[in-house]
mmCIF file of C-alpha atoms in Angstrom:
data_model
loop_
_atom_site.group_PDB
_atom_site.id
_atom_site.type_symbol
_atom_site.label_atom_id
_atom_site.label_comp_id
_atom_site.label_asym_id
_atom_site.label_seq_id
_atom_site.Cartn_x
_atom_site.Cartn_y
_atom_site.Cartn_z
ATOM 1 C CA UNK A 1 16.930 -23.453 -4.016
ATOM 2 C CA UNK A 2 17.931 -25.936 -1.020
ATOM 3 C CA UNK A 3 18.178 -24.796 2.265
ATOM 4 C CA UNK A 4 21.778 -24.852 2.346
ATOM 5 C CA UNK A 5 21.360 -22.378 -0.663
ATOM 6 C CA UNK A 6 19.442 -19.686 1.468
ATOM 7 C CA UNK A 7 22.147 -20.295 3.896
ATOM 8 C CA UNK A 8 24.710 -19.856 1.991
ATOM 9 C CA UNK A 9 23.066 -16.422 0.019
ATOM 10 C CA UNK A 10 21.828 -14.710 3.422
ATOM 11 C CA UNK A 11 25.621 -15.265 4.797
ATOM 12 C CA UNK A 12 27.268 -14.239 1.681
ATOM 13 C CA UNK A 13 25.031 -10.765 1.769
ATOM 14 C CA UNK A 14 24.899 -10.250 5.509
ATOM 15 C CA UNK A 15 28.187 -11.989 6.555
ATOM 16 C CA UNK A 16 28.239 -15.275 9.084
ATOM 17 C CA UNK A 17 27.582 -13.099 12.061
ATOM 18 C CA UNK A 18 24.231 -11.474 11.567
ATOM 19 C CA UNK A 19 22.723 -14.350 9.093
ATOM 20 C CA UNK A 20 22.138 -17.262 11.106
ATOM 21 C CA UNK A 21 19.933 -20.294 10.521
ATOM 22 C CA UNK A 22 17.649 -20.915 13.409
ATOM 23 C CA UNK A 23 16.168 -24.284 12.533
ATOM 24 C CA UNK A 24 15.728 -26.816 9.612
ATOM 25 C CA UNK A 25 13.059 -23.935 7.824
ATOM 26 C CA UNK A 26 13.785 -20.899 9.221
ATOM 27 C CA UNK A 27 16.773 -18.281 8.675
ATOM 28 C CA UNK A 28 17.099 -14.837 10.703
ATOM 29 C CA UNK A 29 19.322 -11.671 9.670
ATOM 30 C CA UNK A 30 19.830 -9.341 12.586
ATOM 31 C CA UNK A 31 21.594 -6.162 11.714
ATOM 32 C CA UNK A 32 21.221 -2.255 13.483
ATOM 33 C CA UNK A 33 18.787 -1.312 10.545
ATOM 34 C CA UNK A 34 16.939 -4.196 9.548
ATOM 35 C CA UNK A 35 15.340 -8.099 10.554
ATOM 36 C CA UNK A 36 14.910 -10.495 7.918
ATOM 37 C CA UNK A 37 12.895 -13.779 8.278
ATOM 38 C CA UNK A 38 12.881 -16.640 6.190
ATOM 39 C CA UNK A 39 10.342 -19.713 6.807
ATOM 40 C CA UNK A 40 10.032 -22.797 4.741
ATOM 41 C CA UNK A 41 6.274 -23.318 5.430
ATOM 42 C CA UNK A 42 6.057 -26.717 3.011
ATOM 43 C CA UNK A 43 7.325 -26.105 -0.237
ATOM 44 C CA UNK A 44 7.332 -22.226 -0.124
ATOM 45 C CA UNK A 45 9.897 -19.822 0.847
ATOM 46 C CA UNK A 46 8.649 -16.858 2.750
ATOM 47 C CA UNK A 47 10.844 -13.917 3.536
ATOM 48 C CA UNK A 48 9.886 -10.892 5.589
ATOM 49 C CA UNK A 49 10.640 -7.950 7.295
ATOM 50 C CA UNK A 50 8.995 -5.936 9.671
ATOM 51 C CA UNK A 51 7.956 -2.576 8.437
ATOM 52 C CA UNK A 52 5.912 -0.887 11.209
ATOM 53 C CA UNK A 53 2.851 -1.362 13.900
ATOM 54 C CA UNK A 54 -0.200 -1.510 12.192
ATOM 55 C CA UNK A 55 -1.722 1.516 14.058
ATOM 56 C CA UNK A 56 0.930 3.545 13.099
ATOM 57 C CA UNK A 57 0.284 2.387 9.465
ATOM 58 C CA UNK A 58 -3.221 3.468 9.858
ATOM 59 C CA UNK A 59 -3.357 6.265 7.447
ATOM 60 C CA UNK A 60 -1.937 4.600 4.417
ATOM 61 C CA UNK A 61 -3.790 1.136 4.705
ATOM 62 C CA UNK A 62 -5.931 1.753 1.183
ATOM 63 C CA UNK A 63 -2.388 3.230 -0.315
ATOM 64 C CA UNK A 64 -0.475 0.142 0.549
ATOM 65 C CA UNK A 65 -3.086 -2.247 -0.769
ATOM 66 C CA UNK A 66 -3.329 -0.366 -4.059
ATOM 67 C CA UNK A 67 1.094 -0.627 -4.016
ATOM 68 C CA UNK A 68 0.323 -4.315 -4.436
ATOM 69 C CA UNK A 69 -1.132 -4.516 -7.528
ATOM 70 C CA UNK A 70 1.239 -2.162 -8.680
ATOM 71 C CA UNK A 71 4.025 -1.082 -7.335
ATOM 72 C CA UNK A 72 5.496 -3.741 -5.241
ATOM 73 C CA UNK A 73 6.625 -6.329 -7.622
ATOM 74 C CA UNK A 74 6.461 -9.917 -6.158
ATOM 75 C CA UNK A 75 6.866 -8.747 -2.893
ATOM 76 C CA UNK A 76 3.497 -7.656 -1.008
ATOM 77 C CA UNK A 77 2.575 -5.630 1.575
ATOM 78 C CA UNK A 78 0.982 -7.768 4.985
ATOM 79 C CA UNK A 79 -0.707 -7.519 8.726
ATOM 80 C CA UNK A 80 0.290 -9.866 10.725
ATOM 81 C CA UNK A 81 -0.510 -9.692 14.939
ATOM 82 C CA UNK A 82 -0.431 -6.012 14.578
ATOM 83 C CA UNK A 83 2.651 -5.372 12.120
ATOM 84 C CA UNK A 84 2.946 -4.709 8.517
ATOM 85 C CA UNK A 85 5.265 -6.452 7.433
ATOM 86 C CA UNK A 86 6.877 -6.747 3.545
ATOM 87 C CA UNK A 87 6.808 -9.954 2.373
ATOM 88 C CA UNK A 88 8.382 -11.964 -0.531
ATOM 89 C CA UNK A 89 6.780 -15.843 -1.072
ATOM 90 C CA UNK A 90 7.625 -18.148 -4.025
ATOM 91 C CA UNK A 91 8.067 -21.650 -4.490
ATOM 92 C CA UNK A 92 11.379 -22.806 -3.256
ATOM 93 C CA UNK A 93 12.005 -25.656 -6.017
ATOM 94 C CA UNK A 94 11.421 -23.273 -8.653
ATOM 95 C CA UNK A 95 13.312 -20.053 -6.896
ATOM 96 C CA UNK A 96 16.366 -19.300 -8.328
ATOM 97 C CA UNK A 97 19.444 -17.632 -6.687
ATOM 98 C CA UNK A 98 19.124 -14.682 -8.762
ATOM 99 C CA UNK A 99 15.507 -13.909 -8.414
ATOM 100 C CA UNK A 100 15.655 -14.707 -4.376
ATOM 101 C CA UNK A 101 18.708 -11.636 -4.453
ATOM 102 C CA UNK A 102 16.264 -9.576 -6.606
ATOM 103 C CA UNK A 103 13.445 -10.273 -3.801
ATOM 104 C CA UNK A 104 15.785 -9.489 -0.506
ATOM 105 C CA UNK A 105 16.555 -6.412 -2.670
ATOM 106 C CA UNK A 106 13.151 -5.336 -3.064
ATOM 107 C CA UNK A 107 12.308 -6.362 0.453
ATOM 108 C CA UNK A 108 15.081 -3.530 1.534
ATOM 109 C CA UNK A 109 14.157 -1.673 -0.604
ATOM 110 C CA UNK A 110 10.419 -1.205 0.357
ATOM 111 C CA UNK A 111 11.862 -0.856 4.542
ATOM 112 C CA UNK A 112 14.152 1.896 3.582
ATOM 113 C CA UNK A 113 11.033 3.738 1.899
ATOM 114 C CA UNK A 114 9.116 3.020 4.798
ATOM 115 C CA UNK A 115 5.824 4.793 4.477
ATOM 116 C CA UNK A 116 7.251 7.662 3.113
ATOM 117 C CA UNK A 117 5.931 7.367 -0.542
ATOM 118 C CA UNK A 118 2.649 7.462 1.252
ATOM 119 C CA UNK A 119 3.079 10.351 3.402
ATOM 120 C CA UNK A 120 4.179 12.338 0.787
ATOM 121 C CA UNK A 121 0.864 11.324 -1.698
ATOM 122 C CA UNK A 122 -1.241 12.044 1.012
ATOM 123 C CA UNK A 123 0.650 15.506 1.472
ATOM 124 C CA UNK A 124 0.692 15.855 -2.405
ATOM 125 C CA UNK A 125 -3.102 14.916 -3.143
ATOM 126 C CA UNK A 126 -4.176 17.623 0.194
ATOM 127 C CA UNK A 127 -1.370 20.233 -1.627
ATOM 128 C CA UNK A 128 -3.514 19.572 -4.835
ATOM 129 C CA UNK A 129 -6.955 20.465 -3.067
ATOM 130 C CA UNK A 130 -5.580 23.878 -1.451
ATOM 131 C CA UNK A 131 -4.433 24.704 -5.106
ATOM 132 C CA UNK A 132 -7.914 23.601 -6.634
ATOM 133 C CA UNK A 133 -9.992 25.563 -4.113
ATOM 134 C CA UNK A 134 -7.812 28.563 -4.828
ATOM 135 C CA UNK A 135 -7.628 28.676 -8.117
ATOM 136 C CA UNK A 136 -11.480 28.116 -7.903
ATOM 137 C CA UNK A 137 -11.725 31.120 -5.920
ATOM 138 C CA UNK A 138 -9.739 33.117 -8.281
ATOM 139 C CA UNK A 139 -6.318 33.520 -6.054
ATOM 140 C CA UNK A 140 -3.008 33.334 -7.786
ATOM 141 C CA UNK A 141 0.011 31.499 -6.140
ATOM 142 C CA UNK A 142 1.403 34.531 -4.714
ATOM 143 C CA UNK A 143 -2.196 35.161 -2.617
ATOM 144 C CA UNK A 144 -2.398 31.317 -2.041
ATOM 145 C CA UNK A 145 1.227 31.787 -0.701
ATOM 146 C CA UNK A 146 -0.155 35.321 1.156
ATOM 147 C CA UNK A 147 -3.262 33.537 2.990
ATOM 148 C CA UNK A 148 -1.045 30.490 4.355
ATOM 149 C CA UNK A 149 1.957 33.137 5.793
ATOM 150 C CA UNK A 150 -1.292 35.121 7.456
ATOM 151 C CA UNK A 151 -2.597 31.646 8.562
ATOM 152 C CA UNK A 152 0.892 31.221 10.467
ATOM 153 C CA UNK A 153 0.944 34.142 12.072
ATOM 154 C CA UNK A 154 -2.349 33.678 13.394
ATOM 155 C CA UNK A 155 -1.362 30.512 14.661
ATOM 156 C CA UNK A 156 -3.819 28.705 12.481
ATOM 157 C CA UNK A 157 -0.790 26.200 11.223
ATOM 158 C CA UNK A 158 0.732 26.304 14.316
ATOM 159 C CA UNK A 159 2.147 28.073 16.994
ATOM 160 C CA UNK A 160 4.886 29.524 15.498
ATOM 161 C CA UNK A 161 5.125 33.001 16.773
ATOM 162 C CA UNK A 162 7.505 33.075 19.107
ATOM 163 C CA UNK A 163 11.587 34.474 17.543
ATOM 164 C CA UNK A 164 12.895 31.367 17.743
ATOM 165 C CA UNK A 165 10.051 29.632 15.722
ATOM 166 C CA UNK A 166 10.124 31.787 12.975
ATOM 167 C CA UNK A 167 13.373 29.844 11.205
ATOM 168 C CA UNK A 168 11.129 27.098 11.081
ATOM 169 C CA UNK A 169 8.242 29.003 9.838
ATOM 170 C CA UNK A 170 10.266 30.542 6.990
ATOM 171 C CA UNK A 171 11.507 26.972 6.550
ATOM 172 C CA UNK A 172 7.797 25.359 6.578
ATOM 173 C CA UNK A 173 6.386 28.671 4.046
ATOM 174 C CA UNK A 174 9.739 27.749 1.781
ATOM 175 C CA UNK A 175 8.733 24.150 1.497
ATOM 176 C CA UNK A 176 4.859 25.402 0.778
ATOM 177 C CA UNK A 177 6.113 27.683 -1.826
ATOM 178 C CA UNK A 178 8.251 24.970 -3.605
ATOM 179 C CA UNK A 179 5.873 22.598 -3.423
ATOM 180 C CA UNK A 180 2.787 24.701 -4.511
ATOM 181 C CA UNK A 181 5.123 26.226 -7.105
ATOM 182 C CA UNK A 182 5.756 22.486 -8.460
ATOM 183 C CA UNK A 183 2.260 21.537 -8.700
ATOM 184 C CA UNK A 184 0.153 24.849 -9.511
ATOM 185 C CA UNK A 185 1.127 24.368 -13.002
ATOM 186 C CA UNK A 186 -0.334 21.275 -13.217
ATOM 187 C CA UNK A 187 -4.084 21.498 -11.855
ATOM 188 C CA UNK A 188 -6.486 22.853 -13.916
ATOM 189 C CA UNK A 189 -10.027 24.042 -13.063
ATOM 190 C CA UNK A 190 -12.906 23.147 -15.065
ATOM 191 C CA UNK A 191 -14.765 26.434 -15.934
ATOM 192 C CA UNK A 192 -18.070 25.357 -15.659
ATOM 193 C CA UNK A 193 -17.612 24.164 -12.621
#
């Protein structure tokens, strides 16, 4: 691709207005939900887009590394002066105006998910404990389900006590119960252990 070629793409897919180019190697795309860089360092293209801080990030570090080897495709996951950013970097004389759509699409793609896929791992992989230790200890989902509604109401979960927290506690026990209903079936406890 030539630099009039990433010109012309970003403006195509963004429109004149919020795809600019801001030098001889370097485009920006300014919209209300996303900002997309492009660089020409050399003979490389690099586009990016700001996912988060870094600190905020924190927790999911070792998950987005892993997501690079094999989740992310050609894009990858980067720190950069305290962001993460999600970046895309190929040889501009051999990039191709289909692949460099397929890589802004993955790009958006990977800021819409956001850390989400992470947060709900984590949440997954700590669901997947609560069910081992129980079933280790002999409870069935209904008594796993008993011991987190008395946990509640003690305010061991959270203070939600008070009449007009208990929509959101039957909301929070609902998503529990659908989520330990999804996964129960699928851990299984070694015997001897």
């Amino acid at each position: 691709m030539t630099p009039d070629d990433i010109t012309t793409a970003l403006q195509t897919r963004f429109g004149q207005d919020v795809a600019q180019r801001v030098s001889d190697d370097a485009w920006q795309v300014e919209t209300d939900d996303v900002r997309l860089l492009a660089i020409r360092p050399g003979a490389w293209l690099k586009l990016m887009i700001p996912l988060m801080q870094v600190a905020e990030a924190q927790p999911f570090i070792t998950q987005m590394m892993a997501a690079n080897f094999d989740e992310t495709q050609e894009a990858r996951y980067a720190f950069h002066q305290g962001v993460v950013w999600v970046v895309f970097q190929y040889d501009m004389a051999a990039l191709e105006l289909p692949q460099f759509e397929s890589a802004v699409d993955c790009l958006l793609a990977l800021k819409t998910d956001g850390v989400d896929i992470f947060f709900n791992r984590m949440v997954e992989a700590q669901l997947t404990q609560i069910i081992l230790a129980s079933k280790q200890q002999g409870q069935t989902l209904e008594s796993t389900m008993k011991t987190l509604d008395r946990f509640y109401a003690e305010g061991m979960m959270g203070d939600m006590g008070s009449a007009a927290n208990s929509n959101y506690q039957q909301q929070a026990l609902g998503a529990w119960r659908r989520q330990l209903e999804r996964l129960w079936p699928t851990i299984q406890v070694d015997e001897h252990e």
